[in-house]
CSV table of C-alpha atoms and ligand atoms in Angstrom, one decimal:
chain,number,residue,atom,x,y,z
A,422,MET,CA,98.7,62.2,75.7
A,423,ARG,CA,99.8,65.2,73.7
A,424,CYS,CA,100.4,65.3,70.0
A,425,SER,CA,104.2,65.5,70.5
A,426,GLU,CA,104.2,62.4,72.7
A,427,VAL,CA,101.9,60.5,70.3
A,428,ILE,CA,104.1,61.3,67.3
A,429,HIS,CA,107.2,60.5,69.2
A,430,GLU,CA,105.7,57.2,70.3
A,431,LEU,CA,104.7,56.3,66.8
A,432,ALA,CA,108.1,57.2,65.4
A,433,THR,CA,110.1,55.4,68.1
A,434,PRO,CA,107.8,53.0,69.9
A,435,ALA,CA,108.9,52.3,73.5
A,436,ALA,CA,108.5,48.9,75.1
A,437,ASP,CA,106.2,50.3,77.8
A,438,ARG,CA,103.9,52.2,75.5
A,439,ASP,CA,100.5,53.1,76.8
A,440,SER,CA,98.5,51.7,73.9
A,441,SER,CA,95.1,52.8,75.2
A,442,ALA,CA,96.1,56.4,75.7
A,443,LEU,CA,97.7,56.3,72.3
A,444,ALA,CA,94.5,54.9,70.7
A,445,ALA,CA,92.4,57.4,72.6
A,446,HIS,CA,94.4,60.3,71.3
A,447,LEU,CA,94.4,59.0,67.7
A,448,ALA,CA,90.6,58.6,67.9
A,449,LYS,CA,90.3,62.2,69.0
A,450,CYS,CA,93.0,63.9,67.0
A,451,GLU,CA,92.6,63.8,63.2
A,452,SER,CA,96.0,65.2,62.5
A,453,CYS,CA,97.9,62.5,64.5
A,454,ALA,CA,95.7,59.8,63.0
A,455,LEU,CA,96.5,61.1,59.5
A,456,TRP,CA,100.2,61.2,60.4
A,457,ALA,CA,100.1,57.6,61.7
A,458,LYS,CA,98.4,56.5,58.5
A,459,ARG,CA,100.9,58.3,56.3
A,460,ASP,CA,103.8,56.9,58.4
A,461,ALA,CA,102.5,53.4,57.9
A,462,GLN,CA,102.2,54.0,54.1
A,463,ILE,CA,105.7,55.3,53.8
A,464,GLU,CA,106.9,52.1,55.6
A,465,LEU,CA,104.9,50.0,53.2
A,466,LEU,CA,106.2,51.9,50.2
A,467,TRP,CA,109.7,51.6,51.4
A,468,GLU,CA,109.4,47.9,51.9
A,469,ALA,CA,107.9,47.5,48.5
A,470,THR,CA,110.4,49.6,46.6
A,471,ARG,CA,113.7,49.2,48.4
A,472,PRO,CA,116.3,47.2,46.5
A,473,GLU,CA,117.2,43.8,47.6
A,474,SER,CA,120.7,43.0,48.7
A,475,PRO,CA,122.0,39.5,47.9
A,476,SER,CA,121.0,37.3,50.8
A,477,ALA,CA,122.9,34.2,52.0
A,478,ALA,CA,120.4,32.0,50.2
A,479,ALA,CA,120.8,34.0,47.0
A,480,TRP,CA,124.5,33.7,47.2
A,481,ASP,CA,124.3,29.9,47.8
A,482,ALA,CA,121.9,29.5,44.8
A,483,THR,CA,124.2,31.5,42.6
A,484,TRP,CA,127.2,29.5,43.7
A,485,SER,CA,125.5,26.2,43.1
A,486,ARG,CA,124.5,27.4,39.6
A,487,VAL,CA,128.1,28.4,38.9
A,488,SER,CA,129.5,25.1,40.2
A,489,ARG,CA,126.9,23.1,38.3
A,490,SER,CA,128.0,24.8,35.1
A,491,ILE,CA,131.5,23.8,35.7
A,492,GLU,CA,130.9,20.1,36.0
A,493,PRO,CA,130.0,19.4,32.3
A,494,ALA,CA,132.9,21.4,31.2
A,495,GLU,CA,135.1,19.4,33.4
A,496,ARG,CA,133.7,16.2,32.0
A,497,VAL,CA,134.5,17.3,28.5
A,498,ALA,CA,138.0,18.3,29.5
A,499,VAL,CA,138.5,14.9,31.1
A,500,GLY,CA,136.7,12.8,28.5
A,501,SER,CA,137.9,14.3,25.2
A,502,GLY,CA,141.6,13.5,25.4
A,503,ARG,CA,143.1,10.1,24.8
A,504,LEU,CA,145.0,10.8,27.9
A,505,ALA,CA,141.9,11.3,30.0
A,506,VAL,CA,143.7,9.9,33.0
A,507,ALA,CA,146.3,12.6,33.0
A,508,PHE,CA,146.1,13.7,36.6
A,509,ARG,CA,147.7,17.2,36.1
A,510,ALA,CA,145.3,18.1,33.3
A,511,ARG,CA,142.3,17.6,35.5
A,512,ARG,CA,144.0,19.4,38.4
A,513,PHE,CA,144.9,22.4,36.2
A,514,ALA,CA,141.5,22.5,34.6
A,515,ARG,CA,139.7,22.3,37.9
A,516,PHE,CA,142.0,24.9,39.4
A,517,GLY,CA,141.4,27.2,36.5
A,518,LEU,CA,137.7,26.7,36.5
A,519,ILE,CA,137.4,27.2,40.2
A,520,VAL,CA,139.3,30.4,40.1
A,521,LEU,CA,137.3,31.5,37.1
A,522,ALA,CA,134.0,30.6,38.8
A,523,GLN,CA,135.0,32.4,42.0
A,524,ALA,CA,136.0,35.5,40.0
A,525,ALA,CA,132.7,35.3,38.1
A,526,ALA,CA,130.7,35.0,41.3
A,527,VAL,CA,132.6,37.9,42.8
A,528,LEU,CA,131.9,40.0,39.7
A,529,LEU,CA,128.2,39.0,39.9
A,530,VAL,CA,128.0,40.1,43.5
A,531,VAL,CA,129.9,43.3,42.9
A,532,SER,CA,127.6,44.2,40.0
A,533,LEU,CA,124.6,43.5,42.3
A,534,MET,CA,126.0,45.7,45.0
A,535,TRP,CA,126.7,48.5,42.5
A,536,ARG,CA,123.2,48.3,41.1
A,537,SER,CA,121.5,48.3,44.5
A,538,GLU,CA,123.6,51.0,46.1
A,539,PRO,CA,121.9,54.4,45.3
A,540,ALA,CA,118.5,53.4,46.6
A,541,PRO,CA,117.4,55.3,49.7
A,542,HIS,CA,118.9,58.6,48.8
A,543,GLN,CA,117.6,58.8,45.3
A,544,VAL,CA,115.2,61.5,46.4
A,545,HIS,CA,113.5,63.9,44.1
A,546,LEU,CA,114.1,67.3,45.6
A,547,ALA,CA,112.5,69.8,43.3
A,548,ALA,CA,112.4,72.8,45.4
A,549,LEU,CA,115.4,71.7,47.5
A,550,ASP,CA,118.7,72.2,45.8
A,551,ARG,CA,121.1,69.8,47.3
A,552,ALA,CA,124.3,71.3,48.5
A,553,THR,CA,126.8,69.1,50.4
A,554,HIS,CA,130.0,70.0,52.2
A,555,LEU,CA,129.1,72.8,54.6
A,556,GLN,CA,131.6,75.6,54.8
A,557,PRO,CA,132.4,76.3,58.4
A,558,ALA,CA,131.5,79.8,59.5
A,559,SER,CA,134.5,82.0,59.3
A,560,GLY,CA,136.2,81.0,62.5
A,561,VAL,CA,133.4,82.2,64.8
A,562,GLN,CA,132.1,79.8,67.3
A,563,GLU,CA,128.3,79.6,66.8
A,564,LYS,CA,126.2,79.2,69.9
A,565,LEU,CA,124.1,76.1,70.0
A,566,ILE,CA,120.5,76.7,71.0
A,567,GLU,CA,118.9,73.6,72.6
A,568,ILE,CA,115.2,73.1,72.6
A,569,GLU,CA,113.4,70.8,75.1
A,570,GLU,CA,110.9,68.1,74.2
A,571,GLY,CA,107.3,69.5,73.7
A,572,ARG,CA,108.4,73.2,73.6
A,573,VAL,CA,107.8,75.3,70.6
A,574,VAL,CA,110.4,78.0,70.3
A,575,LEU,CA,110.8,81.1,68.1
A,576,ILE,CA,114.3,82.3,67.5
A,577,ARG,CA,114.5,86.0,66.6
A,578,VAL,CA,117.6,86.3,64.4
A,579,SER,CA,119.1,89.7,63.7
A,580,SER,CA,122.7,90.4,62.5
A,581,ALA,CA,123.5,91.4,66.1
A,582,ALA,CA,121.8,88.8,68.3
A,583,GLN,CA,119.6,85.8,68.6
A,584,GLN,CA,116.7,85.8,71.0
A,585,VAL,CA,114.9,82.6,72.0
A,586,VAL,CA,111.2,83.0,72.8
A,587,SER,CA,108.9,80.2,73.9
A,588,ILE,CA,105.7,80.5,71.9
A,589,ALA,CA,103.6,77.7,73.1
A,590,SER,CA,103.2,77.1,76.8
A,591,GLY,CA,101.7,73.7,77.4
A,592,PRO,CA,99.2,71.8,75.3
A,593,ALA,CA,96.1,73.4,73.9
A,594,GLU,CA,92.6,72.1,74.6
A,595,GLY,CA,92.2,68.3,74.6
A,596,GLY,CA,96.0,67.7,74.3
A,597,VAL,CA,95.8,68.8,70.6
A,598,ASP,CA,98.7,71.1,69.9
A,599,ASP,CA,98.3,73.6,67.0
A,600,TRP,CA,101.9,73.6,66.1
A,601,PHE,CA,102.1,69.8,65.8
A,602,VAL,CA,98.9,69.8,63.8
A,603,PHE,CA,100.4,72.3,61.5
A,604,PHE,CA,103.6,70.3,61.2
A,605,ASN,CA,101.6,67.3,60.2
A,606,GLU,CA,99.5,69.4,57.7
A,607,VAL,CA,102.4,71.3,56.2
A,608,GLU,CA,104.6,68.2,55.5
A,609,PRO,CA,102.5,66.8,52.6
A,610,LEU,CA,102.2,70.3,51.1
A,611,ALA,CA,105.9,70.2,50.1
A,612,SER,CA,106.3,70.9,46.4
A,613,ASN,CA,108.5,67.8,46.3
A,614,SER,CA,107.7,64.3,47.6
A,615,VAL,CA,109.9,61.5,48.6
A,616,VAL,CA,109.8,58.0,47.4
A,617,ALA,CA,112.3,55.2,47.9
A,618,MET,CA,113.4,54.5,44.3
A,619,GLN,CA,115.3,51.8,42.6
A,620,GLU,CA,117.2,52.4,39.4
B,1069,MET,CA,155.1,9.2,26.5
B,1070,ALA,CA,153.9,10.0,30.0
B,1071,ALA,CA,155.9,13.2,29.9
B,1072,ASN,CA,154.4,14.2,26.6
B,1073,GLY,CA,151.0,13.4,27.9
B,1074,GLU,CA,151.6,15.5,30.9
B,1075,TRP,CA,152.8,18.4,28.8
B,1076,TRP,CA,149.7,18.2,26.6
B,1077,ALA,CA,147.5,18.0,29.6
B,1078,GLY,CA,149.2,21.1,31.0
B,1079,TYR,CA,148.5,22.9,27.7
B,1080,ARG,CA,144.8,22.1,28.0
B,1081,GLY,CA,144.6,23.4,31.6
B,1082,TRP,CA,146.8,26.5,31.4
B,1083,PRO,CA,144.7,28.9,29.4
B,1084,ILE,CA,141.8,28.4,31.7
B,1085,ALA,CA,144.0,28.8,34.7
B,1086,LEU,CA,145.4,32.0,33.1
B,1087,VAL,CA,142.0,33.5,32.4
B,1088,GLY,CA,140.9,32.5,35.8
B,1089,GLY,CA,144.0,34.1,37.3
B,1090,LEU,CA,143.4,37.3,35.4
B,1091,LEU,CA,139.9,37.4,36.6
B,1092,ALA,CA,141.1,36.7,40.2
B,1093,VAL,CA,143.4,39.7,39.9
B,1094,LEU,CA,140.5,41.8,38.6
B,1095,ALA,CA,138.4,40.5,41.5
B,1096,SER,CA,141.0,41.4,44.0
B,1097,VAL,CA,140.8,45.0,42.7
B,1098,LEU,CA,137.1,45.0,42.7
B,1099,ILE,CA,136.5,43.5,46.1
B,1100,PRO,CA,138.0,46.5,48.0
B,1101,ALA,CA,136.0,48.8,45.7
B,1102,ALA,CA,132.8,46.9,46.5
B,1103,ILE,CA,133.6,47.1,50.2
B,1104,ALA,CA,134.1,50.8,49.9
B,1105,VAL,CA,130.7,51.1,48.2
B,1106,VAL,CA,129.1,49.3,51.1
B,1107,ASP,CA,130.9,51.4,53.7
B,1108,ASP,CA,129.7,54.6,52.0
B,1109,GLU,CA,126.1,53.7,52.8
B,1110,PRO,CA,124.9,55.8,55.7
B,1111,LYS,CA,124.2,54.0,59.0
B,1112,GLU,CA,120.7,53.0,59.9
B,1113,GLY,CA,118.6,55.9,61.2
B,1114,ALA,CA,121.0,58.5,59.7
B,1115,THR,CA,118.4,59.7,57.2
B,1116,ARG,CA,116.1,62.4,58.4
B,1117,GLN,CA,113.0,63.7,56.7
B,1118,VAL,CA,113.5,67.4,57.1
B,1119,THR,CA,110.7,69.8,56.4
B,1120,VAL,CA,111.3,73.5,56.0
B,1121,PHE,CA,108.6,76.1,55.4
B,1122,ALA,CA,108.7,79.9,55.0
B,1123,ILE,CA,106.0,82.3,55.9
B,1124,GLN,CA,106.1,86.0,55.1
B,1125,ALA,CA,104.4,88.3,57.6
B,1126,GLN,CA,103.3,91.8,56.4
B,1127,ARG,CA,102.1,94.6,58.6
B,1128,GLY,CA,98.5,95.4,57.9
B,1129,GLY,CA,98.2,92.4,55.5
B,1130,LYS,CA,95.4,89.9,55.4
B,1131,THR,CA,95.8,86.1,56.0
B,1132,THR,CA,93.7,84.5,53.3
B,1133,GLU,CA,95.8,81.3,53.0
B,1134,PRO,CA,93.6,78.4,54.0
B,1135,ARG,CA,96.7,76.2,54.5
B,1136,LEU,CA,97.6,78.4,57.5
B,1137,ASP,CA,94.2,77.8,59.2
B,1138,ALA,CA,95.7,75.5,61.8
B,1139,ILE,CA,98.1,78.1,63.1
B,1140,LYS,CA,96.4,81.4,62.1
B,1141,ALA,CA,95.5,82.2,65.6
B,1142,ARG,CA,99.0,81.3,66.9
B,1143,LEU,CA,100.6,83.5,64.2
B,1144,GLU,CA,98.3,86.4,64.9
B,1145,LYS,CA,99.2,86.2,68.6
B,1146,LEU,CA,102.8,86.1,67.7
B,1147,LYS,CA,102.7,89.1,65.5
B,1148,PRO,CA,99.6,91.1,66.1
B,1149,GLY,CA,98.5,93.3,63.2
B,1150,TYR,CA,100.3,91.2,60.6
B,1151,GLY,CA,98.9,89.2,57.7
B,1152,PHE,CA,100.6,85.9,56.7
B,1153,THR,CA,101.5,84.2,53.4
B,1154,LEU,CA,102.9,80.7,53.1
B,1155,LEU,CA,105.7,81.2,50.6
B,1156,ASP,CA,107.1,77.7,50.2
B,1157,VAL,CA,107.3,74.2,51.8
B,1158,SER,CA,110.0,71.8,51.1
B,1159,SER,CA,110.6,68.3,52.5
B,1160,GLY,CA,113.3,65.8,51.8
B,1161,SER,CA,115.3,63.0,53.2
B,1162,ILE,CA,118.8,64.1,54.0
B,1163,VAL,CA,121.7,62.6,55.9
B,1164,ALA,CA,124.1,64.4,58.3
B,1165,GLY,CA,126.3,66.8,56.3
B,1166,GLU,CA,123.7,67.4,53.6
B,1167,SER,CA,121.8,70.6,53.2
B,1168,ALA,CA,118.5,71.7,51.9
B,1169,VAL,CA,118.3,75.1,50.2
B,1170,VAL,CA,115.0,77.0,50.0
B,1171,SER,CA,115.5,79.9,47.6
B,1172,LYS,CA,112.0,80.8,46.4
B,1173,LEU,CA,111.7,83.5,49.1
B,1174,ALA,CA,110.9,87.2,49.3
B,1175,ASN,CA,113.6,89.9,48.9
B,1176,GLY,CA,116.2,87.5,47.4
B,1177,CYS,CA,116.6,85.6,50.6
B,1178,LYS,CA,118.0,82.1,50.7
B,1179,ILE,CA,117.7,79.6,53.6
B,1180,LYS,CA,120.2,76.8,53.7
B,1181,THR,CA,119.4,74.1,56.3
B,1182,THR,CA,122.2,71.7,57.0
B,1183,LEU,CA,121.7,68.6,59.1
B,1184,THR,CA,124.8,68.5,61.3
B,1185,GLN,CA,123.8,65.6,63.5
B,1186,SER,CA,121.0,63.2,62.6
B,1187,ALA,CA,120.3,62.1,66.2
B,1188,ASP,CA,122.0,61.7,69.6
B,1189,ASP,CA,121.1,59.4,72.4
B,1190,SER,CA,118.2,61.6,73.6
B,1191,GLY,CA,116.6,61.6,70.1
B,1192,LYS,CA,117.6,65.1,69.3
B,1193,PHE,CA,119.1,66.2,66.0
B,1194,GLU,CA,121.2,69.2,65.2
B,1195,ILE,CA,120.6,71.6,62.4
B,1196,ARG,CA,122.4,74.7,61.2
B,1197,CYS,CA,120.3,77.3,59.4
B,1198,GLU,CA,122.0,79.9,57.3
B,1199,MET,CA,120.1,82.9,56.0
B,1200,SER,CA,121.6,84.9,53.3
B,1201,ARG,CA,120.4,87.8,51.2
B,1202,GLY,CA,122.3,89.4,48.4
B,1203,LYS,CA,125.8,90.3,49.3
B,1204,ASP,CA,125.1,90.6,53.1
B,1205,LYS,CA,127.1,88.4,55.4
B,1206,PRO,CA,124.9,85.3,56.1
B,1207,THR,CA,123.6,84.8,59.6
B,1208,ALA,CA,123.8,81.2,60.9
B,1209,THR,CA,121.8,79.6,63.8
B,1210,ARG,CA,122.7,76.3,65.3
B,1211,VAL,CA,119.8,74.4,66.9
B,1212,LYS,CA,119.6,71.1,68.8
B,1213,THR,CA,116.0,70.0,69.0
B,1214,PRO,CA,113.8,66.9,69.4
B,1215,LEU,CA,112.5,65.0,66.4
B,1216,ASN,CA,108.9,65.4,65.4
B,1217,GLN,CA,108.5,68.9,66.5
B,1218,LEU,CA,108.8,72.3,64.9
B,1219,PHE,CA,110.8,75.4,65.8
B,1220,LEU,CA,110.6,78.8,64.1
B,1221,LEU,CA,113.2,81.4,63.1
B,1222,GLU,CA,112.2,85.0,62.6
B,1223,TYR,CA,114.2,87.3,60.3
B,1224,PRO,CA,113.4,91.0,59.8
B,1225,LEU,CA,113.4,92.0,56.2
B,1226,ALA,CA,114.5,95.3,54.7
B,1227,ASP,CA,111.0,96.2,53.5
B,1228,GLY,CA,109.6,96.0,57.1
B,1229,SER,CA,108.0,92.6,56.6
B,1230,VAL,CA,109.2,89.5,58.5
B,1231,LEU,CA,110.3,86.1,57.3
B,1232,LEU,CA,109.2,83.2,59.5
B,1233,VAL,CA,111.0,79.9,58.8
B,1234,GLY,CA,109.7,76.7,60.4
B,1235,ILE,CA,111.9,73.6,60.6
B,1236,GLY,CA,111.1,70.1,61.8
B,1237,ALA,CA,112.5,66.6,61.2
B,1238,ARG,CA,111.3,63.1,61.7
C,1683,ZN,ZN1,97.4,64.8,68.1
């Protein structure tokens, strides 16, 4: 297995993965092994830091707390008057309280949603200045250069033309590919690092 | 008496119903807002970890950068007689439509990398790389490439050196 195949397999595991070939490569290639380790750590970090969205169970619990808090109030409303039997009073009170409770529950969920929203994209980009909304190139149709799996390509760009050159033909010795090794090595050198953050 | 009782009972119930009603109106305004917030969240898999690095190649220069050890031989084969310096490495999670700008480069150059498509069925993503220097018209390159592999862009600079930009995404 080549580095590209190993990284691809780790990133998007296929059902028919060749685990022994994968393990063999990871045992031999320090770079891919490091990448696999880092990938697993990012997964764990993400799991540990990602915000929770209200689950069905949490919703039920909230609702039961809200409805429990209504009951004493209702008893007071019913028991305090000499006309406790007044049917409409109970109906109005109950209607009001139910609407109130529903509104409160909705507000609660909305506030939860608002607080948990910004999570995965709260990324610290120190050297990267974020700029959204790409301006389309002034009417000129830009040619799309497509690169095949496992090929390393150099695109020579001048104001007049773009020339595509293949710079790595086939895997190097032992299936370890220099460019993939470099990609793995250069990634953690970034002056900015990415952590899933919750506000 | 019964009528009086009913009126009084109504009096007890109305303020609660009124407050509840007002809250319900408020909620009806907030629910669509909440749904809009949820809809704004990018779809699963849309975020890509994009890494951009810049290397300057100078004729007659020396490659002393230990961080370039892994590709030193490759670079020297690519541009014989040049020495290489790693100028900057940036990495960040972006979604389609967002850009990463690398500006700490030689000769006032700026590289803007925009993720135009995070992935298609074949696992390839699309990126648009715009190189600008000073008042010159920027040059843009659109590339469709598999995830987890690098590609390089080479730009000749005015002082005779060459800027190599590597881009990869996971
Ligand atoms: Zn490998």
